[in-house]
XYZ file of C-alpha atoms in Angstrom:
695
model
C 105.744 -111.284 -93.173
C 105.302 -111.599 -96.940
C 102.108 -110.076 -98.269
C 99.546 -112.607 -99.391
C 98.406 -112.473 -102.968
C 94.664 -112.374 -102.700
C 92.044 -111.695 -105.329
C 88.816 -111.637 -103.280
C 87.496 -108.605 -101.331
C 90.175 -106.885 -99.229
C 87.746 -106.216 -96.384
C 84.531 -108.057 -95.691
C 82.461 -106.978 -92.717
C 79.448 -109.232 -92.253
C 76.552 -108.621 -89.833
C 78.956 -107.012 -87.367
C 77.673 -106.055 -83.905
C 79.849 -104.221 -81.379
C 78.822 -103.364 -77.813
C 80.437 -101.465 -74.974
C 79.922 -102.837 -71.479
C 79.455 -100.546 -68.482
C 78.695 -101.612 -64.925
C 75.004 -100.948 -65.508
C 74.332 -102.285 -68.958
C 75.487 -103.375 -72.368
C 75.405 -100.473 -74.842
C 75.111 -101.614 -78.467
C 77.170 -99.221 -80.616
C 76.997 -101.050 -83.964
C 74.312 -103.561 -84.994
C 74.036 -105.912 -87.972
C 76.544 -103.888 -90.025
C 77.900 -105.196 -93.329
C 80.170 -103.614 -95.914
C 82.661 -104.960 -98.464
C 85.720 -103.226 -99.914
C 87.088 -104.652 -103.175
C 90.769 -104.330 -104.237
C 91.581 -100.779 -105.339
C 88.148 -99.487 -104.328
C 87.283 -96.532 -102.101
C 84.171 -96.910 -99.957
C 82.716 -93.931 -98.060
C 81.157 -94.413 -94.640
C 78.851 -91.483 -93.929
C 76.756 -90.451 -90.961
C 76.472 -88.013 -88.101
C 78.614 -88.142 -84.990
C 77.610 -90.946 -82.678
C 76.343 -93.211 -85.461
C 79.146 -95.746 -85.005
C 81.460 -94.951 -87.968
C 84.635 -94.750 -85.888
C 83.616 -97.799 -83.839
C 83.543 -99.812 -87.089
C 87.062 -98.560 -87.913
C 88.357 -99.472 -84.444
C 86.710 -102.876 -84.839
C 88.690 -103.450 -88.038
C 91.875 -102.431 -86.218
C 90.853 -104.742 -83.309
C 91.374 -101.810 -80.977
C 88.108 -101.475 -79.043
C 89.658 -100.890 -75.630
C 88.863 -102.765 -72.420
C 85.085 -102.500 -72.429
C 84.360 -102.832 -76.168
C 83.573 -106.265 -77.620
C 82.491 -107.711 -80.936
C 79.293 -109.566 -79.967
C 78.223 -110.836 -83.388
C 79.264 -111.156 -87.023
C 82.752 -111.169 -88.483
C 85.444 -108.934 -89.985
C 87.541 -110.646 -92.620
C 90.696 -109.137 -94.071
C 91.817 -110.823 -97.310
C 89.614 -113.783 -96.385
C 91.005 -114.275 -92.856
C 88.880 -113.595 -89.785
C 90.647 -110.905 -87.736
C 89.142 -112.152 -84.483
C 90.792 -115.527 -84.856
C 94.290 -114.088 -85.214
C 96.806 -114.092 -82.394
C 98.128 -110.822 -80.965
C 101.358 -111.386 -82.883
C 99.624 -111.903 -86.248
C 97.572 -108.761 -85.646
C 100.708 -106.787 -84.832
C 102.208 -107.900 -88.147
C 99.145 -106.802 -90.088
C 98.560 -103.478 -88.358
C 100.655 -100.747 -89.878
C 101.987 -102.919 -92.661
C 98.801 -104.314 -94.268
C 96.114 -102.131 -92.678
C 96.944 -98.520 -91.861
C 94.742 -95.870 -90.291
C 94.843 -92.087 -90.577
C 93.188 -90.250 -87.703
C 91.394 -86.937 -87.556
C 94.016 -85.155 -85.474
C 97.478 -85.484 -87.073
C 99.410 -84.658 -83.895
C 97.849 -87.663 -82.145
C 99.842 -89.916 -84.502
C 103.186 -88.105 -84.318
C 105.783 -88.227 -81.558
C 106.570 -84.562 -80.726
C 110.093 -85.383 -79.491
C 111.283 -87.257 -82.560
C 112.315 -85.976 -85.980
C 109.953 -86.761 -88.850
C 112.545 -88.810 -90.780
C 113.130 -91.129 -87.853
C 109.396 -91.667 -87.297
C 108.884 -92.581 -90.948
C 111.912 -94.886 -91.120
C 110.673 -96.875 -88.107
C 107.754 -98.305 -90.096
C 109.643 -100.340 -92.744
C 112.499 -101.108 -90.319
C 110.083 -102.711 -87.832
C 107.628 -104.278 -90.283
C 109.910 -105.287 -93.125
C 113.337 -105.466 -91.491
C 114.633 -102.842 -93.973
C 118.136 -101.377 -93.514
C 118.493 -97.812 -92.260
C 119.736 -96.509 -95.608
C 116.915 -98.128 -97.599
C 114.377 -96.888 -95.069
C 115.728 -93.326 -95.428
C 115.476 -93.520 -99.235
C 111.944 -94.865 -98.938
C 110.986 -92.047 -96.508
C 112.409 -89.468 -98.904
C 110.413 -91.004 -101.759
C 107.113 -91.002 -99.829
C 107.553 -87.418 -98.549
C 108.119 -86.398 -102.170
C 104.983 -88.354 -103.165
C 102.823 -86.460 -100.676
C 104.012 -83.225 -102.322
C 105.826 -81.666 -99.380
C 108.313 -78.907 -100.217
C 112.020 -79.514 -99.589
C 111.692 -83.208 -98.523
C 115.174 -83.429 -96.957
C 114.461 -80.483 -94.671
C 111.091 -82.057 -93.778
C 112.754 -85.313 -92.687
C 115.060 -83.277 -90.466
C 112.223 -81.298 -88.793
C 110.219 -81.891 -85.643
C 106.402 -82.136 -85.952
C 105.785 -78.754 -84.276
C 107.766 -77.028 -87.033
C 105.140 -77.972 -89.639
C 101.698 -76.542 -90.368
C 98.543 -78.635 -89.810
C 98.291 -79.506 -93.494
C 101.936 -80.587 -93.593
C 101.531 -82.702 -90.450
C 98.530 -84.444 -91.988
C 100.573 -85.191 -95.128
C 103.331 -86.699 -92.994
C 100.752 -88.931 -91.291
C 99.529 -90.024 -94.747
C 103.151 -90.641 -95.768
C 103.647 -92.734 -92.626
C 100.551 -94.794 -93.430
C 101.853 -95.398 -96.957
C 105.422 -96.298 -95.938
C 104.752 -100.025 -96.057
C 102.315 -99.893 -98.985
C 99.283 -101.211 -97.064
C 96.459 -103.038 -98.858
C 93.804 -101.172 -96.840
C 93.852 -97.574 -95.684
C 91.228 -96.404 -93.186
C 90.769 -92.626 -93.113
C 88.791 -91.293 -90.145
C 87.682 -87.724 -90.999
C 91.246 -86.972 -92.178
C 90.553 -83.383 -93.266
C 88.178 -82.018 -90.603
C 90.869 -79.911 -88.948
C 92.228 -78.495 -92.223
C 91.450 -75.461 -94.352
C 89.321 -76.042 -97.391
C 92.154 -75.363 -99.887
C 94.492 -77.668 -97.935
C 91.671 -80.219 -97.729
C 91.303 -80.110 -101.521
C 95.022 -80.774 -101.940
C 95.027 -83.615 -99.372
C 91.978 -85.269 -100.959
C 93.552 -84.990 -104.393
C 96.678 -86.561 -102.946
C 94.823 -89.479 -101.315
C 93.054 -90.213 -104.615
C 96.304 -90.154 -106.625
C 98.159 -92.303 -104.116
C 95.289 -94.797 -104.003
C 95.703 -95.220 -107.762
C 99.504 -95.300 -107.632
C 99.772 -97.881 -104.843
C 96.518 -99.721 -105.641
C 95.403 -99.221 -102.052
C 91.787 -99.945 -101.044
C 90.213 -97.290 -98.836
C 87.536 -96.986 -96.197
C 86.833 -93.246 -96.000
C 84.891 -92.128 -92.907
C 83.345 -88.679 -93.137
C 80.257 -86.620 -92.404
C 80.927 -84.491 -95.473
C 78.856 -85.826 -98.376
C 80.655 -83.625 -100.919
C 84.013 -85.053 -99.906
C 82.754 -88.620 -100.257
C 81.351 -87.794 -103.709
C 84.806 -86.609 -104.795
C 86.834 -89.485 -103.338
C 84.772 -92.686 -103.269
C 83.298 -95.262 -105.635
C 80.649 -96.599 -103.280
C 78.967 -95.254 -100.170
C 77.380 -96.681 -97.042
C 75.097 -94.378 -95.007
C 74.895 -95.084 -91.258
C 72.329 -94.004 -88.707
C 72.374 -94.886 -85.019
C 74.651 -97.927 -85.304
C 73.130 -99.433 -88.453
C 73.804 -99.203 -92.164
C 70.608 -97.731 -93.639
C 71.598 -97.459 -97.312
C 74.394 -98.898 -99.471
C 75.186 -98.449 -103.146
C 77.366 -96.707 -105.700
C 77.800 -92.933 -105.417
C 75.395 -92.349 -108.356
C 72.736 -94.680 -106.924
C 72.719 -93.152 -103.472
C 73.078 -89.497 -104.544
C 70.649 -89.571 -107.475
C 68.215 -92.368 -106.611
C 68.203 -92.430 -102.822
C 65.972 -95.060 -101.246
C 66.074 -94.233 -97.545
C 64.296 -91.345 -95.763
C 67.388 -90.550 -93.668
C 69.580 -90.142 -96.761
C 66.924 -87.865 -98.246
C 66.709 -85.834 -95.035
C 70.511 -85.437 -94.946
C 70.564 -83.999 -98.466
C 67.752 -81.573 -97.623
C 69.738 -80.168 -94.738
C 72.867 -79.205 -96.713
C 73.060 -76.073 -98.871
C 73.569 -77.058 -102.524
C 74.229 -74.475 -105.264
C 70.993 -72.690 -106.075
C 69.521 -72.935 -102.563
C 68.473 -69.593 -101.143
C 67.716 -68.782 -97.509
C 64.483 -66.952 -98.315
C 62.913 -68.892 -101.184
C 64.360 -72.361 -100.487
C 65.226 -72.644 -96.806
C 67.115 -75.733 -95.670
C 65.013 -78.362 -93.956
C 66.451 -79.538 -90.663
C 65.764 -83.091 -89.504
C 63.192 -82.846 -86.675
C 63.905 -84.262 -83.210
C 67.186 -85.587 -81.876
C 69.497 -88.499 -82.514
C 68.576 -91.425 -80.158
C 71.104 -92.321 -77.470
C 72.425 -95.912 -77.801
C 70.426 -97.197 -74.810
C 67.235 -95.323 -75.779
C 66.744 -96.521 -79.336
C 63.077 -96.801 -80.402
C 61.457 -100.167 -81.259
C 61.539 -101.104 -84.953
C 63.163 -98.515 -87.213
C 65.738 -96.329 -85.443
C 64.911 -93.371 -87.693
C 61.132 -93.809 -87.197
C 60.491 -90.972 -84.696
C 62.156 -88.422 -87.037
C 60.855 -89.768 -90.367
C 58.338 -88.013 -92.640
C 56.960 -91.360 -93.833
C 56.527 -93.031 -90.414
C 53.597 -95.464 -90.153
C 52.262 -96.459 -86.724
C 52.211 -100.220 -86.145
C 54.488 -100.949 -89.112
C 57.652 -98.923 -88.558
C 57.646 -99.296 -84.762
C 56.791 -102.972 -84.570
C 59.316 -104.463 -82.183
C 61.433 -106.462 -84.580
C 64.657 -105.875 -86.469
C 64.393 -104.451 -89.982
C 66.664 -106.165 -92.509
C 68.408 -104.602 -95.535
C 66.257 -104.903 -98.687
C 67.609 -104.933 -102.253
C 66.514 -101.693 -103.950
C 67.395 -102.799 -107.503
C 67.600 -106.047 -109.482
C 71.215 -107.003 -108.863
C 71.045 -105.913 -105.176
C 73.968 -103.520 -105.695
C 71.780 -100.866 -104.010
C 70.205 -101.720 -100.644
C 68.032 -99.922 -98.075
C 66.835 -100.599 -94.529
C 63.315 -99.207 -95.005
C 59.997 -101.059 -94.949
C 58.225 -98.497 -97.140
C 60.850 -97.661 -99.768
C 58.653 -99.010 -102.598
C 55.659 -96.842 -101.645
C 57.518 -93.552 -101.233
C 57.479 -91.160 -104.179
C 61.195 -90.289 -104.182
C 60.779 -87.767 -107.013
C 58.042 -85.752 -105.295
C 59.050 -82.086 -105.215
C 60.214 -80.837 -101.848
C 57.324 -79.254 -99.971
C 58.534 -75.758 -99.457
C 59.038 -74.677 -95.931
C 57.302 -71.310 -95.675
C 58.959 -68.753 -97.928
C 60.543 -66.167 -95.668
C 60.402 -62.463 -96.339
C 63.832 -60.937 -96.353
C 64.315 -58.174 -93.790
C 64.797 -54.745 -95.340
C 68.510 -53.859 -95.200
C 68.805 -50.619 -93.263
C 71.394 -47.963 -92.452
C 75.076 -48.515 -91.839
C 75.597 -49.603 -88.211
C 79.289 -50.487 -88.364
C 82.077 -48.906 -90.350
C 85.729 -49.869 -90.456
C 88.239 -47.594 -92.059
C 91.837 -48.616 -92.821
C 91.995 -50.835 -89.771
C 95.433 -52.278 -89.036
C 96.386 -54.695 -86.292
C 100.066 -55.512 -85.811
C 101.581 -57.644 -83.066
C 105.174 -57.292 -81.921
C 106.984 -60.506 -81.105
C 110.531 -61.125 -80.023
C 112.657 -62.585 -82.820
C 113.124 -65.690 -80.709
C 110.235 -66.527 -78.427
C 112.530 -68.337 -75.970
C 115.120 -65.610 -75.541
C 113.651 -62.152 -75.679
C 116.855 -60.406 -76.695
C 117.438 -59.617 -80.357
C 115.361 -57.609 -82.781
C 111.581 -57.565 -82.601
C 109.479 -58.801 -85.479
C 106.046 -57.554 -86.446
C 103.141 -59.829 -87.287
C 100.801 -57.966 -89.622
C 97.517 -59.684 -88.778
C 95.233 -57.112 -90.442
C 96.245 -54.712 -93.206
C 94.097 -51.675 -94.115
C 90.719 -53.313 -93.630
C 87.824 -51.131 -94.805
C 84.147 -52.069 -95.060
C 80.721 -51.211 -93.698
C 77.867 -53.391 -92.485
C 74.191 -52.443 -92.427
C 71.194 -53.253 -90.253
C 69.631 -56.684 -91.057
C 72.542 -57.593 -93.306
C 74.632 -60.768 -93.243
C 78.224 -60.072 -94.206
C 80.319 -63.213 -94.548
C 84.060 -63.072 -93.905
C 85.882 -65.881 -95.675
C 89.479 -67.074 -95.804
C 91.894 -69.729 -94.607
C 93.196 -69.927 -91.058
C 95.841 -67.300 -90.453
C 94.192 -64.765 -92.776
C 93.208 -62.451 -89.923
C 89.457 -63.188 -89.640
C 89.501 -63.873 -85.913
C 91.955 -61.035 -85.162
C 89.590 -58.579 -86.740
C 86.722 -60.050 -84.671
C 88.794 -59.612 -81.483
C 89.467 -55.936 -82.289
C 85.768 -55.367 -82.941
C 84.833 -57.059 -79.640
C 87.403 -54.986 -77.738
C 89.505 -58.005 -76.764
C 92.321 -56.276 -78.678
C 92.767 -52.641 -79.674
C 93.578 -51.425 -83.175
C 97.100 -50.419 -84.240
C 95.746 -47.866 -86.733
C 92.454 -46.914 -88.400
C 88.923 -46.482 -87.041
C 85.922 -48.634 -86.149
C 82.679 -46.704 -85.852
C 79.693 -48.315 -84.150
C 76.602 -46.152 -84.706
C 78.374 -42.805 -84.346
C 80.974 -43.796 -81.795
C 84.628 -44.693 -82.434
C 85.453 -47.884 -80.487
C 88.767 -49.083 -81.969
C 90.826 -47.917 -78.968
C 88.444 -48.885 -76.169
C 89.287 -52.286 -74.650
C 86.316 -54.323 -73.486
C 86.793 -53.588 -69.779
C 86.411 -49.850 -70.496
C 83.405 -50.145 -72.822
C 80.039 -49.103 -71.441
C 77.371 -51.764 -70.901
C 75.403 -50.697 -73.967
C 78.385 -51.092 -76.315
C 79.190 -54.513 -74.865
C 75.558 -55.623 -75.235
C 75.418 -54.260 -78.806
C 78.359 -56.300 -80.122
C 78.188 -59.964 -79.150
C 79.882 -63.106 -80.365
C 78.858 -66.716 -80.994
C 81.945 -68.915 -80.863
C 83.027 -71.886 -82.923
C 83.145 -74.427 -80.150
C 80.023 -74.466 -77.977
C 81.793 -76.703 -75.420
C 84.331 -74.065 -74.413
C 81.947 -71.147 -73.924
C 79.619 -72.486 -71.236
C 80.446 -72.764 -67.558
C 80.232 -76.512 -66.803
C 79.154 -75.966 -63.185
C 76.238 -73.580 -63.813
C 72.761 -74.442 -65.111
C 71.744 -73.221 -68.553
C 69.130 -70.833 -67.130
C 71.606 -69.336 -64.650
C 74.140 -68.651 -67.422
C 71.572 -66.730 -69.463
C 70.351 -64.818 -66.377
C 73.992 -63.932 -65.615
C 74.244 -62.276 -69.053
C 70.962 -60.389 -68.422
C 72.355 -59.093 -65.106
C 75.525 -57.855 -66.811
C 73.505 -56.108 -69.541
C 71.200 -54.635 -66.833
C 68.117 -56.145 -68.450
C 65.002 -56.429 -66.256
C 64.246 -54.632 -62.975
C 64.312 -57.694 -60.724
C 65.060 -61.408 -60.568
C 61.500 -62.306 -61.636
C 61.648 -60.216 -64.814
C 65.027 -61.656 -65.693
C 63.760 -65.200 -65.148
C 60.835 -64.517 -67.488
C 63.165 -63.001 -70.121
C 65.448 -66.069 -69.822
C 62.499 -68.363 -70.603
C 61.613 -66.176 -73.614
C 65.220 -66.445 -74.844
C 64.988 -70.260 -74.614
C 61.782 -70.024 -76.710
C 63.655 -67.801 -79.175
C 66.345 -70.437 -79.761
C 63.713 -73.220 -79.794
C 64.876 -75.050 -76.679
C 62.315 -76.487 -74.224
C 61.909 -74.293 -71.120
C 62.731 -77.330 -68.958
C 66.344 -76.964 -70.194
C 66.761 -73.997 -67.840
C 67.541 -76.470 -65.032
C 69.947 -78.642 -67.018
C 73.717 -78.604 -66.822
C 75.745 -78.106 -70.043
C 77.003 -81.715 -69.958
C 73.398 -82.901 -70.441
C 73.101 -81.107 -73.789
C 74.237 -82.114 -77.263
C 76.592 -79.892 -79.295
C 73.735 -78.295 -81.253
C 71.800 -77.566 -78.063
C 74.866 -75.975 -76.434
C 75.334 -73.773 -79.484
C 71.708 -72.617 -79.096
C 72.401 -71.633 -75.479
C 75.402 -69.636 -76.762
C 73.123 -67.862 -79.252
C 70.498 -67.164 -76.572
C 73.202 -65.597 -74.418
C 74.491 -63.460 -77.298
C 70.991 -62.066 -77.855
C 70.314 -61.498 -74.144
C 71.076 -57.786 -74.410
C 69.346 -57.392 -77.783
C 72.642 -57.287 -79.672
C 72.763 -55.071 -82.758
C 75.807 -56.831 -84.209
C 76.544 -60.512 -83.733
C 79.914 -61.892 -84.808
C 79.399 -65.586 -85.529
C 82.843 -67.199 -85.669
C 82.415 -70.520 -87.520
C 79.252 -71.137 -85.446
C 78.281 -74.396 -87.156
C 81.585 -75.993 -88.142
C 81.698 -78.181 -85.011
C 78.132 -79.425 -85.545
C 76.571 -82.233 -87.547
C 75.064 -81.520 -90.953
C 71.432 -81.885 -89.847
C 72.054 -79.685 -86.785
C 73.862 -77.087 -88.922
C 70.683 -76.518 -90.911
C 68.648 -75.924 -87.758
C 71.207 -73.543 -86.217
C 71.706 -71.480 -89.413
C 67.951 -71.266 -89.845
C 67.640 -70.103 -86.253
C 70.224 -67.342 -86.757
C 68.377 -66.157 -89.872
C 65.031 -66.115 -88.074
C 66.364 -64.144 -85.114
C 67.999 -61.756 -87.571
C 64.684 -61.150 -89.365
C 62.907 -60.463 -86.075
C 65.564 -58.325 -84.424
C 67.093 -56.612 -87.502
C 70.493 -57.841 -86.309
C 73.639 -57.331 -88.361
C 75.363 -60.677 -88.673
C 79.103 -60.924 -89.366
C 79.463 -64.566 -90.312
C 83.070 -65.830 -90.231
C 83.459 -69.096 -92.085
C 85.564 -71.161 -94.450
C 82.564 -73.178 -95.636
C 81.583 -71.441 -98.839
C 78.416 -73.463 -99.413
C 76.905 -72.113 -96.185
C 78.202 -68.630 -96.999
C 76.549 -68.705 -100.396
C 73.314 -69.844 -98.831
C 72.949 -67.225 -96.138
C 75.040 -64.116 -96.790
C 74.087 -60.879 -98.546
C 77.663 -59.746 -99.049
C 81.004 -61.564 -98.878
C 84.450 -60.319 -97.889
C 87.371 -62.578 -98.858
C 90.546 -62.210 -96.783
C 94.074 -63.459 -97.394
C 97.065 -62.796 -95.122
C 95.425 -59.794 -93.446
C 94.258 -58.139 -96.686
C 90.713 -57.894 -98.043
C 91.273 -59.279 -101.550
C 87.656 -59.208 -102.695
C 84.403 -57.677 -101.436
C 80.991 -57.663 -103.079
C 77.460 -59.020 -103.008
C 77.207 -62.808 -102.814
C 76.271 -63.024 -106.496
C 79.230 -60.849 -107.514
C 81.761 -62.867 -105.493
C 80.419 -66.256 -106.643
C 80.454 -65.460 -110.363
C 83.424 -64.401 -112.525
C 85.503 -62.266 -112.674
C 87.090 -63.438 -109.429
C 90.159 -62.534 -107.484
C 92.514 -65.505 -108.200
C 92.318 -66.527 -104.525
C 88.490 -66.510 -104.517
C 88.586 -68.659 -107.646
C 90.797 -71.246 -105.897
C 88.606 -71.178 -102.765
C 85.457 -71.870 -104.796
C 87.124 -74.730 -106.633
C 88.184 -76.318 -103.337
C 84.697 -76.636 -101.847
C 83.340 -80.190 -102.069
C 79.757 -80.147 -103.393
C 77.403 -83.067 -102.746
C 75.675 -82.894 -106.109
C 76.442 -85.142 -109.080
C 75.075 -82.563 -111.572
C 77.694 -79.970 -110.643
C 80.846 -79.571 -112.720
C 83.771 -77.731 -111.167
C 86.955 -76.270 -112.500
C 89.817 -78.011 -110.825
C 92.331 -75.672 -109.178
C 94.673 -76.965 -106.485
C 96.837 -74.316 -104.804
C 100.520 -75.120 -104.606
C 102.451 -74.467 -101.406
C 101.316 -73.329 -97.979
C 100.068 -69.970 -96.759
C 103.074 -67.703 -96.048
C 103.620 -66.614 -92.448
C 102.156 -63.255 -91.379
C 105.502 -62.609 -89.668
C 107.282 -62.837 -92.975
C 104.780 -62.029 -95.740
C 105.954 -62.109 -99.370
C 106.757 -58.785 -101.083
C 104.149 -57.267 -103.407
C 100.787 -58.982 -103.630
C 100.229 -61.278 -100.607
C 98.852 -64.044 -102.858
C 101.587 -63.974 -105.523
C 103.463 -67.049 -104.190
C 100.481 -69.317 -104.978
C 98.726 -67.496 -107.840
C 98.180 -69.297 -111.128
C 97.517 -66.032 -113.029
C 100.784 -64.314 -112.035
C 102.425 -64.886 -115.432
C 99.681 -62.774 -117.050
C 100.965 -59.617 -115.329
C 103.989 -58.076 -117.080
C 107.185 -56.798 -115.467
C 107.020 -58.825 -112.233
C 104.619 -56.229 -110.821
C 102.945 -58.831 -108.564
C 106.233 -59.370 -106.709
C 106.964 -55.668 -106.264
C 103.786 -53.805 -105.369
C 100.701 -54.459 -103.276
C 97.866 -54.154 -105.807
C 95.503 -51.184 -105.469
C 91.816 -51.739 -104.650
C 89.854 -51.702 -107.922
C 86.112 -51.352 -108.353
C 84.823 -53.804 -110.972
C 81.160 -52.889 -110.560
C 78.918 -51.071 -108.107
C 79.850 -52.524 -104.691
C 82.346 -55.067 -106.098
C 86.049 -54.543 -105.408
C 89.206 -56.646 -105.810
C 92.849 -56.149 -104.886
C 94.585 -57.473 -107.993
C 97.004 -56.419 -110.765
C 95.259 -58.417 -113.530
C 94.172 -56.352 -116.520
C 90.434 -55.869 -117.194
C 90.451 -57.996 -120.350
C 92.000 -60.946 -118.447
C 89.450 -60.642 -115.655
C 86.702 -60.572 -118.274
C 87.937 -63.909 -119.717
C 87.518 -65.808 -116.419
C 85.260 -68.862 -116.562
C 82.746 -69.760 -113.832
C 84.243 -72.287 -111.372
C 80.963 -74.025 -110.516
C 78.619 -75.024 -113.330
C 75.330 -76.785 -112.749
C 74.786 -79.199 -115.639
C 71.609 -78.486 -117.583
C 68.853 -80.928 -116.739
């Protein structure tokens, strides 16, 4: 089908309503939703999970499944109503004119088919292209998405590529037929922050090169700031604010948008003097929405009798040309510039003695050269190399790095799920590196606890919340009898700010944030001295993240806990940690206080990490550093400095030293160390990556 030349909006969604029908009732998922995407424009669709963003995308693709139906409004693509098209017309448009990139790259790839063949299918089916032309086109697109050795890529199977490479292939597949509209549904959630930066850069460049319009769905405000021209904020199935990036970020006109920004850590926020403000209450379920304004029950400006009057609230123009709109009855009365009322300023706990010390810890794994056939030489995976650090009472030490850098391996050794290959771990005055968890005494197990990344996997689905916490108390031998343990369980629910009635609920009845709180309550059941939090908020929504991080900080202040916070989200790390340890391929490449690590001189890897973090603030200027290439494999690390294959400063070191020797640990200042060959005068010349523009 020849592409239509069309000069109006590429996508026009007008007063769209989508419902899902169950046997009991109709569940409205999207109500009265409108958004327009002009040619060559990128529009961001932002909101928390469950607000209907992905439902809108599936509506555009006309792929709502058996029980989903469009019950009002229209979706027009290049002026034609998608609902009025036949199945055949839709099939022609999907994939060739409208393409979608999903969150999980493997869901879009066929594991049994080589990449080249999967890419060539698109133009051969949609445009009747010959095999040779399709191969040339595939080669071109794989080169465009900056994949190394494109010919080898086309000849590989999906499982032979890393997550970032798979996602690039999916983007390449979407671009094969040069679509007019690209829908991206959280395309970088599963990727590392440096890979995310490269993918986002790529999407922006390709949008310009191919003139593609984009609908970018995300819950990450910083990412939308960096990729989009306009933004639409959604809450509970409705658009609540629409406008250009500058309008919505700098002159917000809806209480929900304001509340979202208050719950994310921006540069300059500090956990003691400027704590994040979590949005009170919970997100309404689709069949339990309140009368009037959906955000009413959680809003600071709620007015009885006005905001909950039982009638729909329309979108109001918030400026003269109506390019900025809000769904709020009181937006004209609210003082949007009023300074944030400070939540109480928290006193920082006094940092005490060293409770945990690691000295030259190494963890190697032996694997057969070929996993299928165990004959042949063995290879060694060096997951942790000479890790040394100490952590003190009441301190938060953040451990940062990309996946595969050894963060979780080190956590497993500390927990006793693995034992060390070499080196020592001292807890209090006891060496525990060789004691697996089943041989550790109860006290040691209770002292070192872990909060996991995914709250869904850590709770037993067939046991009530209260029973799971009591089970932990029994194991830690807390309380003399069942009654005492029951009382302690209720106190732990109070500690994590969950209603006591939750003791009788099953995990499936809780939201993600509530499950994570149960996980935290369980970790503190035995009064843990050290809590390893492995990405504890990355699976949660922005507003819930603020509440959970605040909770961890509060418990830490009360219990003088040492918190080892593993994360790749540097904005949260900057907000809550006292010291930061940056890891790359098993090595600690930089260690220092938060201020030392976040201001120059940096280790070149830290510098690239900082540049990759999307920041939701229009007054911030960032240096732009995109790392080339992928992380090397720990089974086959590069010689010399582990970071030398991707380092932009390598040419400053004479004599190819970076490729020959692992750099020594150097102390730049009291408590600040880096593993790098760069000379002092070069380190001194480094510029800050993140600058906040002067007001």
